Amino acid sequence: MESALIFLDPNTDLSLQAHIRQKMVEAIVSGVFPVGKRLPSSRKLAEQLSVARNTIVLVYEQLIDEGYVVSRERSGIFVNAKFLEGRVGFDGNLVSERRESANWSRVVRRQAVHKKQFETPPNWQRFPYPFLDGVFDQSLYPAKEWREASRQALTIGQIKQWASETGGADDPMLIEEIRTKILPRRGIQASSDEIMITVGVQQALYLLSNMLVDSTTSVAVEDPGFPGFRHVIEHSGGRVIPIDVDDEGMQVTPAARRADIVMTTPSHQIPMAVTMSMPRRHELLASAQLNDQVVVEVDFELESNYLGKPHPSLKGLSAEDRVIYVSGLSKLLAPGLRLGFIVAPKEVIKPLRRLSSLMVKHPPLNNQRTAAFFLSLGYYDSFINQLHREFERRWIALRRAVNYYLLPFVDVAPAQGGTALWLRVSDDVDVGYLAQAAAARGILIEPIGDYFADQQAGQNYFRLGVTSIPEERIREGVDQLRDLIESVSEERVESLADAQGVRLSGEEIISRLAGKTMLCPIAYGDPCAIDIQSDGQLNGKAGYANEDCDSGEWWIEGSYWCRRWTRWAWGEAGRYHVVLLDNVFKLFDEQGRLIDQGILVNSDTLATTSEDDRLQATNWTKTQALSGSNA
Amino acid sequence: MESALIFLDPNTDLSLQAHIRQKMVEAIVSGVFPVGKRLPSSRKLAEQLSVARNTIVLVYEQLIDEGYVVSRERSGIFVNAKFLEGRVGFDGNLVSERRESANWSRVVRRQAVHKKQFETPPNWQRFPYPFLDGVFDQSLYPAKEWREASRQALTIGQIKQWASETGGADDPMLIEEIRTKILPRRGIQASSDEIMITVGVQQALYLLSNMLVDSTTSVAVEDPGFPGFRHVIEHSGGRVIPIDVDDEGMQVTPAARRADIVMTTPSHQIPMAVTMSMPRRHELLASAQLNDQVVVEVDFELESNYLGKPHPSLKGLSAEDRVIYVSGLSKLLAPGLRLGFIVAPKEVIKPLRRLSSLMVKHPPLNNQRTAAFFLSLGYYDSFINQLHREFERRWIALRRAVNYYLLPFVDVAPAQGGTALWLRVSDDVDVGYLAQAAAARGILIEPIGDYFADQQAGQNYFRLGVTSIPEERIREGVDQLRDLIESVSEERVESLADAQGVRLSGEEIISRLAGKTMLCPIAYGDPCAIDIQSDGQLNGKAGYANEDCDSGEWWIEGSYWCRRWTRWAWGEAGRYHVVLLDNVFKLFDEQGRLIDQGILVNSDTLATTSEDDRLQATNWTKTQALSGSNA
């Protein structure tokens, strides 16, 4: 179909020729006629516009004179690339001159909350070290399986089913897969009319806020917590009540008890990755019952608790019908697909469906059916398993690297899993600047001030995520980040050159270290004890219950103390200068950078030391290391 | 991954065995363990729950005793199908007993407007005569082309592109295709940052209302008009100002001039299918400029004007930046895909994107990319052409059938195209009941009272659409609908048995009709004149400008007047009884049903009759036919 590319206005005051010229110029300047594309011939354009051919010939002659177009022998008339070059801002995206227009800023009555500090750059995949959370590097995407599921959903018979379904109904096949394959893992039993599909978790949150929240509603949310919660609540006019999170999850404070609605992420607190303890879950549910609250439970990451067993969801635990469960498929399959779901009582699902119908009718049915096949073909199970194994490897690699390189610079929030670590730098570092400077070096880190109700509270935090970065890049990225943080921080971390204390020679190292135990902090807060046995063996125990143990060997090379672990520190040999200040030891690498610091005790003394004393000792050295002060 | 299907509550007061039994019963009743699926073995379940195997054995024994499950030799334990049969409502969808719950009706703060009269039944495809608009029969779906476009979008390289793109950006490829292929057809020139993709037209409307409308905003909408406009405006708290539509489209009344926003469907008014005239377009734009209004132009059906040339859009005509253009791809490709778009100034697109991000992040990127390939492979052009040809055939077939069978019963709104006709029956017919009764006979028609601001005003209207019904079924469906309307209406339409006037014999017919001209109304309001030549030829001219002409022949068989047109009346021979009352003729078919009625004039008189007199004559007979009264 050859359609007219310009339309004439019969009411114009211009002559026909001038008017056509004007329209042609507009079309050229706005890029409707792209550079390199042949313009319609004068004969054709005359036909389309129902004007005499000669009129068009004259217009074209004028445009050639003016330099808008060029005529090429035997090929036709083209937009003049040179003319455009002089005017184009970037990538050929042309905007015609501003015309008189409505006063848009006055016209807009309602705007989305917009105070996000950090936006993932669209080209993040080109960065060598993208430490992001929730965007996925290409290697993870189950392309083959998704194509197979798509192929199934694209057979003629299937297309006829999903292409013609109407009335806001979700794909019954997907609902059934979610009901029987996904929900039981979370301990949730639901009938199909208690489940609805949404355009990602985001739409689920928007729908619930729109329905449940108005200016009379107070909603308790975790602080720090997912900023999207606050945004949708505020957009609906509700009052946000920030509630602190501790290592058992969201607290059940008096303020939380007074809220109308409690929004929480128990399986994996966003952003702290704490899993809510069972006692806390029961406390929260009991409070909800007592205070007649609605609980909105959001499960961004299904079961990514690497270090413990998954707990059942609040929805599954609740003896009552007052929990609304929200989760998504899309983040796990691919962010582009946008499929989430809500599990709630029928009385809630019904008006939610009507609201969703007003907003978007329904999520695309082809994707619903494809996801249903993805689940029913069994790809989901193996994909989730594979993702978990991969993220676990990456997450542990991240902890290792942070511990080795960043120990003197950061505090790490405790976490039992998830796909990110959450770091705090010293007060003098501007995290926004740090993120910019890091990006300039190819490292993407995420400031997370907007996770806090009071952005000031979070201004020294950033997040390192692993969903986006292959395992083999993690160490190098963290190493490079260290250099940057060191250069940015005004607080001085000791280097070998200005280290306080006595630098030991090889012989001195043997006599002072052999038979001793090093008590060291680990970046992520666990205690660690390393026995330096006289026979050259090393024994390391980390964690509150010694859950992470390793063995290795140590030796002397000149004035270096050398060690190699089986697994720790990548199983690589490391050569360190040792500086001693009373019973505080400091290890500097060959570049003179502080790598480790702690106190030395006699191995046999330690056996009689109480656990509390040991913890105190590690905490003390941790504070030391971070403040950079001497003992 | 073998996951636990039930979770135990450590705080229960029940004994372990009773608690496990309770959870198992819940799981069985709610369908988590479907009929015919083997339950986990006692060993496996004991392991999953970390309880002694004997406990599970005892639970299973109890469940067998109680009839919930049955044990089958050498195959295991299964849910007892018989037990469930006694309790199931329908299709295995089980709901556990009601538990104490939140008071949901009190909790809900905001509900979607919900007063739709008619809902398309999800199984509409099984009805033999679905006269629906906007849902598509399977034959139309470009399955092969869509699969090819999907295949392109599913190559590994493509998946990597769309699966990882984030930050709320739309697919640049789709934006470019819309910008260069679709918008120029509507006379719109836009740069890529003036376009955004939405989850169907519905989301576009919701977004615009949410952003532009609050309790201080008045919005002029067409009456009758698309109910979705009123719903989104009211949901945002705005005031709806209904504006009458005439045969030039939405009127520019004083009330319309006072509104803050004007929402209109100029290319094809919903539901009347009027195309807004060029003078009206200019009047509306001039008023918008004078009164500083924003115009939201919604283009549900791109270019489906079969009888005339397409007009440029308001957006394309406007010299100012105050028109927001909304249209969609999905309705044309397949309703399941949900892709729409908005073209607006950058100042509007930017906050809209943020709002959309809050609502749904972005429309699924895989569908965006697939649609982009669909366009770039050239399928769009040929698909649209094919759709138009098909809908035009169907629409003309519908007009023919309505004219032949329903003439005495309905008024038809004038329309120049579109995919539906809009009919009014007499006041005594309850259209809601008519639609129900029709559905019971396999005919789906749509009451459209909810298209009117005042539902009472539209209570005698219904719509016959053709997007859903193959051409070959249209005539039969309308024929059957006629019988139903006749039986439902209390107003009597004359039949041969009770016809007033003189029934003519064969000879009388010749002497009274030959050399005369029949002036007849057509159901859709156009005039029609049929010359009955003495030589046995027929010449028919219909329409205000005789745009629809046909020729045929007539003859006598006994007391029947017979005629056969080349195209009209399906080119079939028809045998009619002729009754004459003064100069009013009535034709009854062999079943005695009134088929045609009009006045007879001398052919040579007519040549000297003014056009006005002719029109008056037809209008007069039309009124006659509808009222069923005698002359």
JSON list of C-alpha atoms in Angstrom, two decimals, chain B residues 544-611:
[
{"chain": "B", "resi": 544, "resn": "TYR", "atom": "CA", "xyz": [-27.78, 10.35, -2.34]},
{"chain": "B", "resi": 545, "resn": "ALA", "atom": "CA", "xyz": [-25.52, 10.49, -5.36]},
{"chain": "B", "resi": 546, "resn": "ASN", "atom": "CA", "xyz": [-26.69, 7.26, -6.92]},
{"chain": "B", "resi": 547, "resn": "GLU", "atom": "CA", "xyz": [-23.41, 5.74, -5.79]},
{"chain": "B", "resi": 548, "resn": "ASP", "atom": "CA", "xyz": [-24.83, 2.22, -5.71]},
{"chain": "B", "resi": 549, "resn": "CYS", "atom": "CA", "xyz": [-26.50, 1.20, -8.98]},
{"chain": "B", "resi": 550, "resn": "ASP", "atom": "CA", "xyz": [-27.62, -2.14, -10.27]},
{"chain": "B", "resi": 551, "resn": "SER", "atom": "CA", "xyz": [-29.68, -3.51, -13.11]},
{"chain": "B", "resi": 552, "resn": "GLY", "atom": "CA", "xyz": [-31.86, -6.60, -13.37]},
{"chain": "B", "resi": 553, "resn": "GLU", "atom": "CA", "xyz": [-35.01, -7.98, -14.83]},
{"chain": "B", "resi": 554, "resn": "TRP", "atom": "CA", "xyz": [-38.58, -8.56, -13.75]},
{"chain": "B", "resi": 555, "resn": "TRP", "atom": "CA", "xyz": [-41.31, -10.92, -14.82]},
{"chain": "B", "resi": 556, "resn": "ILE", "atom": "CA", "xyz": [-44.59, -12.42, -13.69]},
{"chain": "B", "resi": 557, "resn": "GLU", "atom": "CA", "xyz": [-45.19, -15.97, -12.38]},
{"chain": "B", "resi": 558, "resn": "GLY", "atom": "CA", "xyz": [-48.90, -16.49, -11.64]},
{"chain": "B", "resi": 559, "resn": "SER", "atom": "CA", "xyz": [-49.74, -13.81, -9.08]},
{"chain": "B", "resi": 560, "resn": "TYR", "atom": "CA", "xyz": [-46.08, -13.21, -8.18]},
{"chain": "B", "resi": 561, "resn": "TRP", "atom": "CA", "xyz": [-43.98, -10.29, -9.26]},
{"chain": "B", "resi": 562, "resn": "CYS", "atom": "CA", "xyz": [-40.51, -11.72, -9.74]},
{"chain": "B", "resi": 563, "resn": "ARG", "atom": "CA", "xyz": [-37.20, -9.92, -9.99]},
{"chain": "B", "resi": 564, "resn": "ARG", "atom": "CA", "xyz": [-33.54, -10.70, -10.14]},
{"chain": "B", "resi": 565, "resn": "TRP", "atom": "CA", "xyz": [-30.75, -8.14, -9.75]},
{"chain": "B", "resi": 566, "resn": "THR", "atom": "CA", "xyz": [-27.23, -8.60, -10.94]},
{"chain": "B", "resi": 567, "resn": "ARG", "atom": "CA", "xyz": [-25.78, -7.91, -7.48]},
{"chain": "B", "resi": 568, "resn": "TRP", "atom": "CA", "xyz": [-28.52, -6.63, -5.21]},
{"chain": "B", "resi": 569, "resn": "ALA", "atom": "CA", "xyz": [-30.41, -9.17, -3.11]},
{"chain": "B", "resi": 570, "resn": "TRP", "atom": "CA", "xyz": [-27.52, -11.57, -3.67]},
{"chain": "B", "resi": 571, "resn": "GLY", "atom": "CA", "xyz": [-28.35, -11.78, -7.38]},
{"chain": "B", "resi": 572, "resn": "GLU", "atom": "CA", "xyz": [-31.06, -14.26, -6.51]},
{"chain": "B", "resi": 573, "resn": "ALA", "atom": "CA", "xyz": [-34.50, -14.44, -8.07]},
{"chain": "B", "resi": 574, "resn": "GLY", "atom": "CA", "xyz": [-37.20, -13.29, -5.65]},
{"chain": "B", "resi": 575, "resn": "ARG", "atom": "CA", "xyz": [-40.95, -13.93, -5.90]},
{"chain": "B", "resi": 576, "resn": "TYR", "atom": "CA", "xyz": [-43.22, -11.37, -4.26]},
{"chain": "B", "resi": 577, "resn": "HIS", "atom": "CA", "xyz": [-46.88, -10.72, -3.67]},
{"chain": "B", "resi": 578, "resn": "VAL", "atom": "CA", "xyz": [-47.75, -7.09, -4.48]},
{"chain": "B", "resi": 579, "resn": "VAL", "atom": "CA", "xyz": [-50.27, -5.14, -2.41]},
{"chain": "B", "resi": 580, "resn": "LEU", "atom": "CA", "xyz": [-51.25, -1.63, -3.47]},
{"chain": "B", "resi": 581, "resn": "LEU", "atom": "CA", "xyz": [-52.88, 1.05, -1.31]},
{"chain": "B", "resi": 582, "resn": "ASP", "atom": "CA", "xyz": [-53.30, 4.21, -3.41]},
{"chain": "B", "resi": 583, "resn": "ASN", "atom": "CA", "xyz": [-49.77, 4.81, -4.63]},
{"chain": "B", "resi": 584, "resn": "VAL", "atom": "CA", "xyz": [-48.12, 2.86, -1.82]},
{"chain": "B", "resi": 585, "resn": "PHE", "atom": "CA", "xyz": [-46.83, -0.54, -2.84]},
{"chain": "B", "resi": 586, "resn": "LYS", "atom": "CA", "xyz": [-45.83, -3.37, -0.50]},
{"chain": "B", "resi": 587, "resn": "LEU", "atom": "CA", "xyz": [-43.89, -6.47, -1.42]},
{"chain": "B", "resi": 588, "resn": "PHE", "atom": "CA", "xyz": [-44.36, -9.66, 0.60]},
{"chain": "B", "resi": 589, "resn": "ASP", "atom": "CA", "xyz": [-42.20, -12.71, 0.17]},
{"chain": "B", "resi": 590, "resn": "GLU", "atom": "CA", "xyz": [-43.50, -16.25, -0.26]},
{"chain": "B", "resi": 591, "resn": "GLN", "atom": "CA", "xyz": [-43.76, -16.64, 3.52]},
{"chain": "B", "resi": 592, "resn": "GLY", "atom": "CA", "xyz": [-45.96, -13.55, 3.59]},
{"chain": "B", "resi": 593, "resn": "ARG", "atom": "CA", "xyz": [-43.29, -11.36, 5.26]},
{"chain": "B", "resi": 594, "resn": "LEU", "atom": "CA", "xyz": [-43.10, -7.69, 4.33]},
{"chain": "B", "resi": 595, "resn": "ILE", "atom": "CA", "xyz": [-39.86, -7.19, 2.39]},
{"chain": "B", "resi": 596, "resn": "ASP", "atom": "CA", "xyz": [-40.19, -3.83, 0.70]},
{"chain": "B", "resi": 597, "resn": "GLN", "atom": "CA", "xyz": [-42.52, -0.86, 0.74]},
{"chain": "B", "resi": 598, "resn": "GLY", "atom": "CA", "xyz": [-42.53, 2.48, -1.00]},
{"chain": "B", "resi": 599, "resn": "ILE", "atom": "CA", "xyz": [-44.42, 4.69, -3.35]},
{"chain": "B", "resi": 600, "resn": "LEU", "atom": "CA", "xyz": [-44.99, 4.32, -7.04]},
{"chain": "B", "resi": 601, "resn": "VAL", "atom": "CA", "xyz": [-44.56, 7.28, -9.36]},
{"chain": "B", "resi": 602, "resn": "ASN", "atom": "CA", "xyz": [-44.55, 7.65, -13.12]},
{"chain": "B", "resi": 603, "resn": "SER", "atom": "CA", "xyz": [-41.01, 7.36, -14.41]},
{"chain": "B", "resi": 604, "resn": "ASP", "atom": "CA", "xyz": [-41.45, 10.41, -16.62]},
{"chain": "B", "resi": 605, "resn": "THR", "atom": "CA", "xyz": [-42.98, 12.43, -13.77]},
{"chain": "B", "resi": 606, "resn": "LEU", "atom": "CA", "xyz": [-39.93, 11.63, -11.71]},
{"chain": "B", "resi": 607, "resn": "ALA", "atom": "CA", "xyz": [-37.58, 13.10, -14.25]},
{"chain": "B", "resi": 608, "resn": "THR", "atom": "CA", "xyz": [-39.20, 16.47, -13.57]},
{"chain": "B", "resi": 609, "resn": "THR", "atom": "CA", "xyz": [-39.46, 15.97, -9.80]},
{"chain": "B", "resi": 610, "resn": "SER", "atom": "CA", "xyz": [-36.94, 17.92, -7.78]},
{"chain": "B", "resi": 611, "resn": "GLU", "atom": "CA", "xyz": [-34.38, 16.06, -5.70]}
]
